[in-house]
Amino acid sequence: MTSRRLLLVNGPNLNLLGVREPAVYGHESLADVERLVARAAAARGFEVRAVQSNHEGVLIDAIHAAREDCAGIVINPGGLTHTSVVLRDALSAVALPVAEVHISDVSKREPFRHHSYVADVAVVHVVGEGVAGYATAAGRLIDAIEGAAGA
Ligand code: CA2
């Protein structure tokens, strides 16, 4: 039977949500984000395991572990979006459906934020919807998981 658990991954500096740069990232904290995704997933009968780290290797280990017991991954890789081949390789290697989320509209920011190494290994992309975008992403990821399972 398919797992009914999602892994929620937040990358470097996202522990500062709600503390710094509210004009860009809003007033909600990382704990608020994790609660929001847990609620959105629970409404669809899914649970969530959340990880945030400022260390690339910790994120990669969490992604590898998801292979054992998760049905999909919601990820905001933070700045690693624009730099990390190894994070992209980890997501590709586990072969779970991935939803990529960005709080801000990266396409309207500095040119170095326009390229994502993760984009082409993700089946869902939610950009520039603020923190609410995490719930949108979780819902669309669950649609994809259930669609693939024929539910
Ligand atoms: O818009 C997003 O969600 C980003 O993934 C956030 C990253 C940024 O590097 C990406 O280009 C877009 C930055 C995360 C840093 O988070 C902070 C939160 C509060 C205060 C300062 C940084």
JSON list of N, CA and C and ligand atoms in Angstrom, two decimals, residues 12-14 16-17 20-21 25 76 78-79 81-82 101-104 106 109 113, ligand 1:
[
{"chain": "A", "resi": 12, "resn": "PRO", "atom": "N", "xyz": [18.24, 26.11, 3.86]},
{"chain": "A", "resi": 12, "resn": "PRO", "atom": "CA", "xyz": [18.98, 27.08, 4.65]},
{"chain": "A", "resi": 12, "resn": "PRO", "atom": "C", "xyz": [18.27, 28.41, 4.83]},
{"chain": "A", "resi": 13, "resn": "ASN", "atom": "N", "xyz": [18.36, 28.91, 6.04]},
{"chain": "A", "resi": 13, "resn": "ASN", "atom": "CA", "xyz": [17.87, 30.24, 6.45]},
{"chain": "A", "resi": 13, "resn": "ASN", "atom": "C", "xyz": [16.36, 30.31, 6.64]},
{"chain": "A", "resi": 14, "resn": "LEU", "atom": "N", "xyz": [15.63, 29.27, 6.24]},
{"chain": "A", "resi": 14, "resn": "LEU", "atom": "CA", "xyz": [14.17, 29.35, 6.39]},
{"chain": "A", "resi": 14, "resn": "LEU", "atom": "C", "xyz": [13.74, 29.21, 7.86]},
{"chain": "A", "resi": 16, "resn": "LEU", "atom": "N", "xyz": [14.59, 31.35, 9.77]},
{"chain": "A", "resi": 16, "resn": "LEU", "atom": "CA", "xyz": [14.44, 32.78, 10.11]},
{"chain": "A", "resi": 16, "resn": "LEU", "atom": "C", "xyz": [13.10, 33.35, 9.67]},
{"chain": "A", "resi": 17, "resn": "LEU", "atom": "N", "xyz": [12.26, 32.52, 9.10]},
{"chain": "A", "resi": 17, "resn": "LEU", "atom": "CA", "xyz": [10.94, 33.01, 8.64]},
{"chain": "A", "resi": 17, "resn": "LEU", "atom": "C", "xyz": [10.21, 33.70, 9.79]},
{"chain": "A", "resi": 20, "resn": "ARG", "atom": "N", "xyz": [13.00, 37.82, 10.17]},
{"chain": "A", "resi": 20, "resn": "ARG", "atom": "CA", "xyz": [13.71, 38.80, 9.35]},
{"chain": "A", "resi": 20, "resn": "ARG", "atom": "C", "xyz": [13.01, 38.91, 7.98]},
{"chain": "A", "resi": 21, "resn": "GLU", "atom": "N", "xyz": [13.21, 40.03, 7.32]},
{"chain": "A", "resi": 21, "resn": "GLU", "atom": "CA", "xyz": [12.71, 40.28, 5.97]},
{"chain": "A", "resi": 21, "resn": "GLU", "atom": "C", "xyz": [11.23, 39.96, 5.79]},
{"chain": "A", "resi": 25, "resn": "TYR", "atom": "N", "xyz": [9.24, 37.75, 2.89]},
{"chain": "A", "resi": 25, "resn": "TYR", "atom": "CA", "xyz": [8.84, 36.39, 3.23]},
{"chain": "A", "resi": 25, "resn": "TYR", "atom": "C", "xyz": [7.62, 36.31, 4.17]},
{"chain": "A", "resi": 76, "resn": "ASN", "atom": "N", "xyz": [11.06, 23.52, -0.13]},
{"chain": "A", "resi": 76, "resn": "ASN", "atom": "CA", "xyz": [11.57, 24.84, -0.46]},
{"chain": "A", "resi": 76, "resn": "ASN", "atom": "C", "xyz": [13.06, 24.78, -0.16]},
{"chain": "A", "resi": 78, "resn": "GLY", "atom": "N", "xyz": [15.31, 26.87, -0.47]},
{"chain": "A", "resi": 78, "resn": "GLY", "atom": "CA", "xyz": [15.97, 28.13, -0.16]},
{"chain": "A", "resi": 78, "resn": "GLY", "atom": "C", "xyz": [16.99, 28.45, -1.24]},
{"chain": "A", "resi": 79, "resn": "GLY", "atom": "N", "xyz": [18.10, 29.02, -0.84]},
{"chain": "A", "resi": 79, "resn": "GLY", "atom": "CA", "xyz": [19.13, 29.42, -1.80]},
{"chain": "A", "resi": 79, "resn": "GLY", "atom": "C", "xyz": [19.77, 28.24, -2.53]},
{"chain": "A", "resi": 81, "resn": "THR", "atom": "N", "xyz": [18.31, 26.11, -4.11]},
{"chain": "A", "resi": 81, "resn": "THR", "atom": "CA", "xyz": [17.58, 26.02, -5.38]},
{"chain": "A", "resi": 81, "resn": "THR", "atom": "C", "xyz": [18.47, 26.39, -6.56]},
{"chain": "A", "resi": 82, "resn": "HIS", "atom": "N", "xyz": [19.25, 27.44, -6.34]},
{"chain": "A", "resi": 82, "resn": "HIS", "atom": "CA", "xyz": [19.97, 28.07, -7.45]},
{"chain": "A", "resi": 82, "resn": "HIS", "atom": "C", "xyz": [21.42, 27.60, -7.57]},
{"chain": "A", "resi": 101, "resn": "VAL", "atom": "N", "xyz": [8.41, 24.63, -3.81]},
{"chain": "A", "resi": 101, "resn": "VAL", "atom": "CA", "xyz": [7.71, 25.84, -3.36]},
{"chain": "A", "resi": 101, "resn": "VAL", "atom": "C", "xyz": [8.69, 26.98, -3.16]},
{"chain": "A", "resi": 102, "resn": "HIS", "atom": "N", "xyz": [8.30, 28.16, -3.58]},
{"chain": "A", "resi": 102, "resn": "HIS", "atom": "CA", "xyz": [9.03, 29.37, -3.19]},
{"chain": "A", "resi": 102, "resn": "HIS", "atom": "C", "xyz": [8.02, 30.40, -2.70]},
{"chain": "A", "resi": 103, "resn": "ILE", "atom": "N", "xyz": [8.33, 30.97, -1.56]},
{"chain": "A", "resi": 103, "resn": "ILE", "atom": "CA", "xyz": [7.43, 31.96, -0.96]},
{"chain": "A", "resi": 103, "resn": "ILE", "atom": "C", "xyz": [7.37, 33.21, -1.83]},
{"chain": "A", "resi": 104, "resn": "SER", "atom": "N", "xyz": [8.53, 33.67, -2.26]},
{"chain": "A", "resi": 104, "resn": "SER", "atom": "CA", "xyz": [8.59, 34.87, -3.09]},
{"chain": "A", "resi": 104, "resn": "SER", "atom": "C", "xyz": [8.51, 34.48, -4.57]},
{"chain": "A", "resi": 106, "resn": "VAL", "atom": "N", "xyz": [10.35, 34.25, -7.41]},
{"chain": "A", "resi": 106, "resn": "VAL", "atom": "CA", "xyz": [11.77, 34.28, -7.78]},
{"chain": "A", "resi": 106, "resn": "VAL", "atom": "C", "xyz": [11.99, 34.82, -9.20]},
{"chain": "A", "resi": 109, "resn": "ARG", "atom": "N", "xyz": [12.74, 38.52, -9.13]},
{"chain": "A", "resi": 109, "resn": "ARG", "atom": "CA", "xyz": [13.84, 38.98, -8.28]},
{"chain": "A", "resi": 109, "resn": "ARG", "atom": "C", "xyz": [15.15, 38.97, -9.08]},
{"chain": "A", "resi": 113, "resn": "ARG", "atom": "N", "xyz": [18.35, 34.24, -9.20]},
{"chain": "A", "resi": 113, "resn": "ARG", "atom": "CA", "xyz": [17.27, 33.42, -8.62]},
{"chain": "A", "resi": 113, "resn": "ARG", "atom": "C", "xyz": [16.36, 32.81, -9.69]},
{"chain": "B", "resi": 1, "resn": "CA2", "atom": "O1", "xyz": [11.12, 32.57, -2.00]},
{"chain": "B", "resi": 1, "resn": "CA2", "atom": "C1", "xyz": [11.61, 31.56, -1.48]},
{"chain": "B", "resi": 1, "resn": "CA2", "atom": "O2", "xyz": [10.94, 30.77, -0.82]},
{"chain": "B", "resi": 1, "resn": "CA2", "atom": "C2", "xyz": [13.11, 31.29, -1.59]},
{"chain": "B", "resi": 1, "resn": "CA2", "atom": "O3", "xyz": [13.29, 29.90, -1.76]},
{"chain": "B", "resi": 1, "resn": "CA2", "atom": "C3", "xyz": [13.74, 31.75, -0.29]},
{"chain": "B", "resi": 1, "resn": "CA2", "atom": "C4", "xyz": [15.26, 31.67, -0.30]},
{"chain": "B", "resi": 1, "resn": "CA2", "atom": "C5", "xyz": [15.84, 32.36, -1.52]},
{"chain": "B", "resi": 1, "resn": "CA2", "atom": "O4", "xyz": [17.25, 32.17, -1.56]},
{"chain": "B", "resi": 1, "resn": "CA2", "atom": "C6", "xyz": [15.23, 31.83, -2.80]},
{"chain": "B", "resi": 1, "resn": "CA2", "atom": "O5", "xyz": [15.77, 32.54, -3.89]},
{"chain": "B", "resi": 1, "resn": "CA2", "atom": "C7", "xyz": [13.73, 32.01, -2.78]},
{"chain": "B", "resi": 1, "resn": "CA2", "atom": "C8", "xyz": [15.84, 32.34, 0.93]},
{"chain": "B", "resi": 1, "resn": "CA2", "atom": "C9", "xyz": [15.41, 31.72, 2.19]},
{"chain": "B", "resi": 1, "resn": "CA2", "atom": "C10", "xyz": [15.85, 32.61, 3.29]},
{"chain": "B", "resi": 1, "resn": "CA2", "atom": "O6", "xyz": [14.79, 32.74, 4.19]},
{"chain": "B", "resi": 1, "resn": "CA2", "atom": "C11", "xyz": [14.77, 33.82, 4.99]},
{"chain": "B", "resi": 1, "resn": "CA2", "atom": "C12", "xyz": [13.64, 33.95, 5.75]},
{"chain": "B", "resi": 1, "resn": "CA2", "atom": "C13", "xyz": [13.52, 35.04, 6.56]},
{"chain": "B", "resi": 1, "resn": "CA2", "atom": "C14", "xyz": [14.54, 35.96, 6.63]},
{"chain": "B", "resi": 1, "resn": "CA2", "atom": "C15", "xyz": [15.67, 35.81, 5.88]},
{"chain": "B", "resi": 1, "resn": "CA2", "atom": "C16", "xyz": [15.79, 34.71, 5.05]}
]
